[in-house]
JSON list of C-alpha atoms in Angstrom, two decimals:
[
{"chain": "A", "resi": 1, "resn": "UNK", "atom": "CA", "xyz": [160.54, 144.82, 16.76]},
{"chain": "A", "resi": 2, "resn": "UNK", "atom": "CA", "xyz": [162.21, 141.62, 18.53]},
{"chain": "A", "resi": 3, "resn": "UNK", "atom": "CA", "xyz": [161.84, 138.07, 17.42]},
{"chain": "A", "resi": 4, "resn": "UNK", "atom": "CA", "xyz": [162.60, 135.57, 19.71]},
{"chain": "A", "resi": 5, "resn": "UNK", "atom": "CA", "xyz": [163.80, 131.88, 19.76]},
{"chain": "A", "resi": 6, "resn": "UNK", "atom": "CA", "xyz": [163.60, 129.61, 22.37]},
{"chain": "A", "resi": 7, "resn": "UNK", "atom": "CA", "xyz": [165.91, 126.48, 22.77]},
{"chain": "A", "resi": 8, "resn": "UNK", "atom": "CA", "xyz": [167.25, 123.84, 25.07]},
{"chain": "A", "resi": 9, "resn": "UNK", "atom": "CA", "xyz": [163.90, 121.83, 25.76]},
{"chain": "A", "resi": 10, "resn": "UNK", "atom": "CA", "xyz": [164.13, 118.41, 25.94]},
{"chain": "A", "resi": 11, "resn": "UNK", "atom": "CA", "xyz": [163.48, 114.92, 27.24]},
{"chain": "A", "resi": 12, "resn": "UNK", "atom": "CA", "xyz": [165.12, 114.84, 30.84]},
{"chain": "A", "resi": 13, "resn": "UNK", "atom": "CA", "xyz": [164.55, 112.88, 34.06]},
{"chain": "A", "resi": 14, "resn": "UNK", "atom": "CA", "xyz": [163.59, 113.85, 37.39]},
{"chain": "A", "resi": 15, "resn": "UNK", "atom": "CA", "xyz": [166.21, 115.55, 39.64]},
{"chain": "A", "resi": 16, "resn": "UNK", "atom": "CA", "xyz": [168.42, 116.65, 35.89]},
{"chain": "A", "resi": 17, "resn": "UNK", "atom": "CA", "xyz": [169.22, 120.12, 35.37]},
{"chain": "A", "resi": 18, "resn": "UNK", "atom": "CA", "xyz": [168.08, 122.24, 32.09]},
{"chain": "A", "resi": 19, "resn": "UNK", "atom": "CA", "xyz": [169.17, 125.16, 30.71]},
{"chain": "A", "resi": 20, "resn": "UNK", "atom": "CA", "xyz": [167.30, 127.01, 28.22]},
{"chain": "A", "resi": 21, "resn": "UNK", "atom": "CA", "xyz": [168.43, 129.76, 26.23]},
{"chain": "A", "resi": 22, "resn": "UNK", "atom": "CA", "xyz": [166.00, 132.55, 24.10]},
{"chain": "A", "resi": 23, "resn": "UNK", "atom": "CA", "xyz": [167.91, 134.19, 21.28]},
{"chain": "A", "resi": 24, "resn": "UNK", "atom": "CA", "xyz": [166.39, 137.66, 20.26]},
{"chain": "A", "resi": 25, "resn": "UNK", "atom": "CA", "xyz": [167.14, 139.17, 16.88]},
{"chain": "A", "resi": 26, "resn": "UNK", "atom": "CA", "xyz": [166.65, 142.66, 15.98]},
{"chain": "A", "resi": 27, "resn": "UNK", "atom": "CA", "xyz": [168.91, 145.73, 17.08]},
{"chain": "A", "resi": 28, "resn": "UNK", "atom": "CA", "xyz": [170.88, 145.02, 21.02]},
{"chain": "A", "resi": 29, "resn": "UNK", "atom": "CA", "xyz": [169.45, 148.67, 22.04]},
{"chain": "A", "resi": 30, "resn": "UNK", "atom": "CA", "xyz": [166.25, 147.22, 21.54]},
{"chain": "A", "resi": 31, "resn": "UNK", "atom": "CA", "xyz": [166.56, 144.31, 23.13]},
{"chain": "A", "resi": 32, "resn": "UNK", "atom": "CA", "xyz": [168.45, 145.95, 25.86]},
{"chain": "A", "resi": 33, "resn": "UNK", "atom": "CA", "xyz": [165.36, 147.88, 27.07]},
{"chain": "A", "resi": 34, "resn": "UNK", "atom": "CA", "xyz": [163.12, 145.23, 27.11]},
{"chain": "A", "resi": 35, "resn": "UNK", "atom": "CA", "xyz": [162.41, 143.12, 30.50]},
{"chain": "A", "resi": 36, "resn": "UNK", "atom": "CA", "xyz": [162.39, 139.59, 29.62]},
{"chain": "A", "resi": 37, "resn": "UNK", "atom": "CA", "xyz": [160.39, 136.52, 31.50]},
{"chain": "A", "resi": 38, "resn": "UNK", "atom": "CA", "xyz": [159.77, 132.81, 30.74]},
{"chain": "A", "resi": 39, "resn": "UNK", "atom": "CA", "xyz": [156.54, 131.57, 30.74]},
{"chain": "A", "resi": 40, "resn": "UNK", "atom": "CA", "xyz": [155.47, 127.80, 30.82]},
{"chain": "A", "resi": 41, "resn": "UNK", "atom": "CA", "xyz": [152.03, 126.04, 29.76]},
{"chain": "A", "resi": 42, "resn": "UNK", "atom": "CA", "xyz": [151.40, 121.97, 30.47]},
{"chain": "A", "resi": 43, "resn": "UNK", "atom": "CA", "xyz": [148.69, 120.53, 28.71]},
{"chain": "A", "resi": 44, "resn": "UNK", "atom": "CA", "xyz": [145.16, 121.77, 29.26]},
{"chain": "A", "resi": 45, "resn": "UNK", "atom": "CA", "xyz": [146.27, 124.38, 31.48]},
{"chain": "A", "resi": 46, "resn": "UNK", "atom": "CA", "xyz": [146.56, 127.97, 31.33]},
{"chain": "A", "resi": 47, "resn": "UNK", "atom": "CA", "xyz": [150.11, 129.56, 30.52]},
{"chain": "A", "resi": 48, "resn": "UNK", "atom": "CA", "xyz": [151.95, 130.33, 33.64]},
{"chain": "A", "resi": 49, "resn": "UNK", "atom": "CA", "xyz": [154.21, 132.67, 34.98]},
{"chain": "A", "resi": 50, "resn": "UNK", "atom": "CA", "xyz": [158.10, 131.53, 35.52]},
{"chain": "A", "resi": 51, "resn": "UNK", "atom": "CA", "xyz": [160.61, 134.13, 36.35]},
{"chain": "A", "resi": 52, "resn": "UNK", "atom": "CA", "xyz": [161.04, 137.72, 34.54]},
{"chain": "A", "resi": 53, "resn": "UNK", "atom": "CA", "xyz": [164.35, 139.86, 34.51]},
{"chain": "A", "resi": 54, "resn": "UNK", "atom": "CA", "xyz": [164.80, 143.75, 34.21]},
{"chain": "A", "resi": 55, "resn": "UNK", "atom": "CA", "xyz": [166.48, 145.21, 31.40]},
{"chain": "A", "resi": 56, "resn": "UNK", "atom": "CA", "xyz": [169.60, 145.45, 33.11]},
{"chain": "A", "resi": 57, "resn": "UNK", "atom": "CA", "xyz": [169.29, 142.36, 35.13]},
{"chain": "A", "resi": 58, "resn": "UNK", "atom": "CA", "xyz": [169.75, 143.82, 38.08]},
{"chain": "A", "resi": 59, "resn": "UNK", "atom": "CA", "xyz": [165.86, 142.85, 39.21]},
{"chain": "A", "resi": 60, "resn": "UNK", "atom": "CA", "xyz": [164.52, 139.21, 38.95]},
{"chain": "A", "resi": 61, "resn": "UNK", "atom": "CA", "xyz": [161.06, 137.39, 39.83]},
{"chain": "A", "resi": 62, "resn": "UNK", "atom": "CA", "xyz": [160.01, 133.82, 39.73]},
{"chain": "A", "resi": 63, "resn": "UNK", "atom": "CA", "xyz": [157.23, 132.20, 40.50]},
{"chain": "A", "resi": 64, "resn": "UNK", "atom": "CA", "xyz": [156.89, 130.05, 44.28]},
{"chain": "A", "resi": 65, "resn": "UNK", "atom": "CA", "xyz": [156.87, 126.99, 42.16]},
{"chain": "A", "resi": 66, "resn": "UNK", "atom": "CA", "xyz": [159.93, 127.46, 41.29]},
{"chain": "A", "resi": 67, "resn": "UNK", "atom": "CA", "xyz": [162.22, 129.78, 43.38]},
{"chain": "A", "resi": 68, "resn": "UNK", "atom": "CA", "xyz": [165.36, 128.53, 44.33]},
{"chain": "A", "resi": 69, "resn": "UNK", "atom": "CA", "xyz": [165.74, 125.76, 41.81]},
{"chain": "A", "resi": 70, "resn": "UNK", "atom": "CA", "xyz": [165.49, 128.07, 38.30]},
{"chain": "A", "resi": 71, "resn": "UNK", "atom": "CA", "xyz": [167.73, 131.10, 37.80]},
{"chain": "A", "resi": 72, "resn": "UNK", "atom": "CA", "xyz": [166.99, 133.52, 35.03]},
{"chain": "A", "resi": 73, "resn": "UNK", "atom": "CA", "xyz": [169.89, 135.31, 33.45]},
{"chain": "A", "resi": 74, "resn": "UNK", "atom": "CA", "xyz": [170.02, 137.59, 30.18]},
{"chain": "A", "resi": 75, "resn": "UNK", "atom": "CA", "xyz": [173.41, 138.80, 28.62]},
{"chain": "A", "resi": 76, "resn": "UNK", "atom": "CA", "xyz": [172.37, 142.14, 26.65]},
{"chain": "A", "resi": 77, "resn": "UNK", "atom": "CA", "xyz": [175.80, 142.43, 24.44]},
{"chain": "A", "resi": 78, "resn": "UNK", "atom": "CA", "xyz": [174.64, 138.70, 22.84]},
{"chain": "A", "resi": 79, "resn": "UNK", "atom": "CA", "xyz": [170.64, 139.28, 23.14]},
{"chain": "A", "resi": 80, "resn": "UNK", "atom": "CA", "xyz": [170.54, 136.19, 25.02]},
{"chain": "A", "resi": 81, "resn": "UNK", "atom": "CA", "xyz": [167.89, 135.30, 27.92]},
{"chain": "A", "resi": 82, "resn": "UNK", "atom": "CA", "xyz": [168.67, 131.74, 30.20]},
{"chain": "A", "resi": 83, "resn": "UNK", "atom": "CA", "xyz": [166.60, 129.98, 32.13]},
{"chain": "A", "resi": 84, "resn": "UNK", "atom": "CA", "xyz": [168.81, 127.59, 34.04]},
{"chain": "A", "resi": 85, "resn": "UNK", "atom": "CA", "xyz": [166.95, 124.57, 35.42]},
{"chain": "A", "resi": 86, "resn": "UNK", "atom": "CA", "xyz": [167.41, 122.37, 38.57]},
{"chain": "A", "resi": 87, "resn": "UNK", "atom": "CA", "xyz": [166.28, 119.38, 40.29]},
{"chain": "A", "resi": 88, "resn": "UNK", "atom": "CA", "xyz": [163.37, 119.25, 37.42]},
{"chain": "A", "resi": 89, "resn": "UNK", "atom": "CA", "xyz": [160.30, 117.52, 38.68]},
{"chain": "A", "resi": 90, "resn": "UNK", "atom": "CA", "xyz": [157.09, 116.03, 36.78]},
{"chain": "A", "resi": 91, "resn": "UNK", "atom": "CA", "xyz": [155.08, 118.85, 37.32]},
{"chain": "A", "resi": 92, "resn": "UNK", "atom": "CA", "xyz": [157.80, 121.51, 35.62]},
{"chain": "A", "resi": 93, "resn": "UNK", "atom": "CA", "xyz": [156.80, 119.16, 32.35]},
{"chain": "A", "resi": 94, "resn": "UNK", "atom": "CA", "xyz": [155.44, 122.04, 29.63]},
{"chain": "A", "resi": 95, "resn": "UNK", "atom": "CA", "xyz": [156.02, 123.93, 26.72]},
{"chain": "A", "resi": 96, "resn": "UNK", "atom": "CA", "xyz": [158.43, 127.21, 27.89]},
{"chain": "A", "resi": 97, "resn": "UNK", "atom": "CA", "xyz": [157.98, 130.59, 26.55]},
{"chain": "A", "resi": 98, "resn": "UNK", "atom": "CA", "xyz": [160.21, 132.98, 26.15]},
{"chain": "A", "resi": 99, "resn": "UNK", "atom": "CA", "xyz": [159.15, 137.03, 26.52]},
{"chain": "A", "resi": 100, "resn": "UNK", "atom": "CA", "xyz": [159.79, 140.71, 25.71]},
{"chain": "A", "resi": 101, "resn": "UNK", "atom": "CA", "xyz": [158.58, 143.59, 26.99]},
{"chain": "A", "resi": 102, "resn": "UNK", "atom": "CA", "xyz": [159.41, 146.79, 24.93]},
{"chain": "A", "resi": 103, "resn": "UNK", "atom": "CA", "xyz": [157.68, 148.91, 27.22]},
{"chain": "A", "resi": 104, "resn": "UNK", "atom": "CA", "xyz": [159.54, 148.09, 30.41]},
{"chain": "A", "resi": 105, "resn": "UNK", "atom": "CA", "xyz": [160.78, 150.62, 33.34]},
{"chain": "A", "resi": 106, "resn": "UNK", "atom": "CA", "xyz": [164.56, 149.88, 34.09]},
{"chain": "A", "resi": 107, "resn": "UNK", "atom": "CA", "xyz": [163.01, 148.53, 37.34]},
{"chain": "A", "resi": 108, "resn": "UNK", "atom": "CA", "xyz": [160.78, 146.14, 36.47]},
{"chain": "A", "resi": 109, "resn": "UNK", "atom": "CA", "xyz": [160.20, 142.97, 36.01]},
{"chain": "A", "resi": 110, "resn": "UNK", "atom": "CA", "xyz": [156.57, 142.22, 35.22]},
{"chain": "A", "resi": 111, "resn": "UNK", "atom": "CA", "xyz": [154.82, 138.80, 35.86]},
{"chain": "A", "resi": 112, "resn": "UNK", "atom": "CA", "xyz": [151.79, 138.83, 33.70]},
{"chain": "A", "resi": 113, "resn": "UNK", "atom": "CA", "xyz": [151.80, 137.86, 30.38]},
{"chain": "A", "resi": 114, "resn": "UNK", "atom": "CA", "xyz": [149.85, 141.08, 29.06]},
{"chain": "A", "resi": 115, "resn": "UNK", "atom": "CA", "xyz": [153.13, 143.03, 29.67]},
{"chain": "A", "resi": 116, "resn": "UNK", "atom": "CA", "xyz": [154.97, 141.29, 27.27]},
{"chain": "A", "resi": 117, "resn": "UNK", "atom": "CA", "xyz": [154.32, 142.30, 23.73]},
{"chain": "A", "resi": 118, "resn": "UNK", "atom": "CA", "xyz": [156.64, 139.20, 21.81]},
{"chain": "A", "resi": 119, "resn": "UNK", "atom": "CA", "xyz": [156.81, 135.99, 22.23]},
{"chain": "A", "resi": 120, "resn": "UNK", "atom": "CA", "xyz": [158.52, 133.17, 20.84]},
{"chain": "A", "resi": 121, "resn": "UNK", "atom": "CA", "xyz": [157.23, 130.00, 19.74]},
{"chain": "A", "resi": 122, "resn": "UNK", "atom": "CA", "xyz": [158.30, 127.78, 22.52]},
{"chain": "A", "resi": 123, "resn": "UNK", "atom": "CA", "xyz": [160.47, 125.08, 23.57]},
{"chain": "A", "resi": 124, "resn": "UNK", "atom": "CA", "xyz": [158.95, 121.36, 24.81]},
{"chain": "A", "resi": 125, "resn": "UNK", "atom": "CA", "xyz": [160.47, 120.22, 28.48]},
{"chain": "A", "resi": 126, "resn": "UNK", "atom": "CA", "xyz": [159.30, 116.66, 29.21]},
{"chain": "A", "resi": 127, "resn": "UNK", "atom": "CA", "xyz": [160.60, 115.50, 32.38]},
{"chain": "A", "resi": 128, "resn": "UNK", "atom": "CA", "xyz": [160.13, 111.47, 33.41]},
{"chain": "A", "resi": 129, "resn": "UNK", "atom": "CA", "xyz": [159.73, 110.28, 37.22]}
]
């Protein structure tokens, strides 16, 4: 079992940088062999795919929207997961989701949100033009 615990969000404007952190609780062999993502969902839209890391961070993924201005990192010893933010625009405004998936190959880093079996309860990002 992992319970996650998503922080950072906040009000920022555009162009700022962001970094969000997910703390996981439960035992760090656990959490070490789950792949972790962040997910995102703006109002009246569906929840959206961000950027996922392998269990050993060694594979990441993000989403076109985003690559090359968010990094995802996870340090396994502190059960941490980062999402670190830049050059935020209007359109990155949602609530962000943090994932686990228990299930995960040591190579993978799924993008679809039936992978992931836990989720925390999410973290608002507002960003201002």
């Amino acid at each position: 079992q992992v319970q996650l615990a998503e922080s950072g969000g906040r009000l920022v404007q555009a162009g700022d940088s962001l970094r969000l952190a997910c703390a996981a609780s439960g035992r760090t062999y656990t959490f070490s062999r789950c792949a972790m993502a962040w997910f995102r969902q703006a109002p009246g839209k569906e929840r959206e795919f961000v950027a996922s890391i392998s269990r050993n961070g060694g594979l990441t993924a993000y989403a076109d929207s985003v690559k090359g201005r968010f990094t995802i990192s996870r340090d396994n010893a502190e059960k941490m997961v980062y999402l670190q933010m830049n050059n935020l625009q209007r359109e990155d405004t949602a609530l962000y989701y943090c994932a686990a998936d228990e299930n995960a190959i040591i190579t993978s880093a799924p993008k679809t949100s039936r992978d992931y079996d836990y989720w925390g309860q999410g973290t608002q990002v507002t960003v201002s033009s």
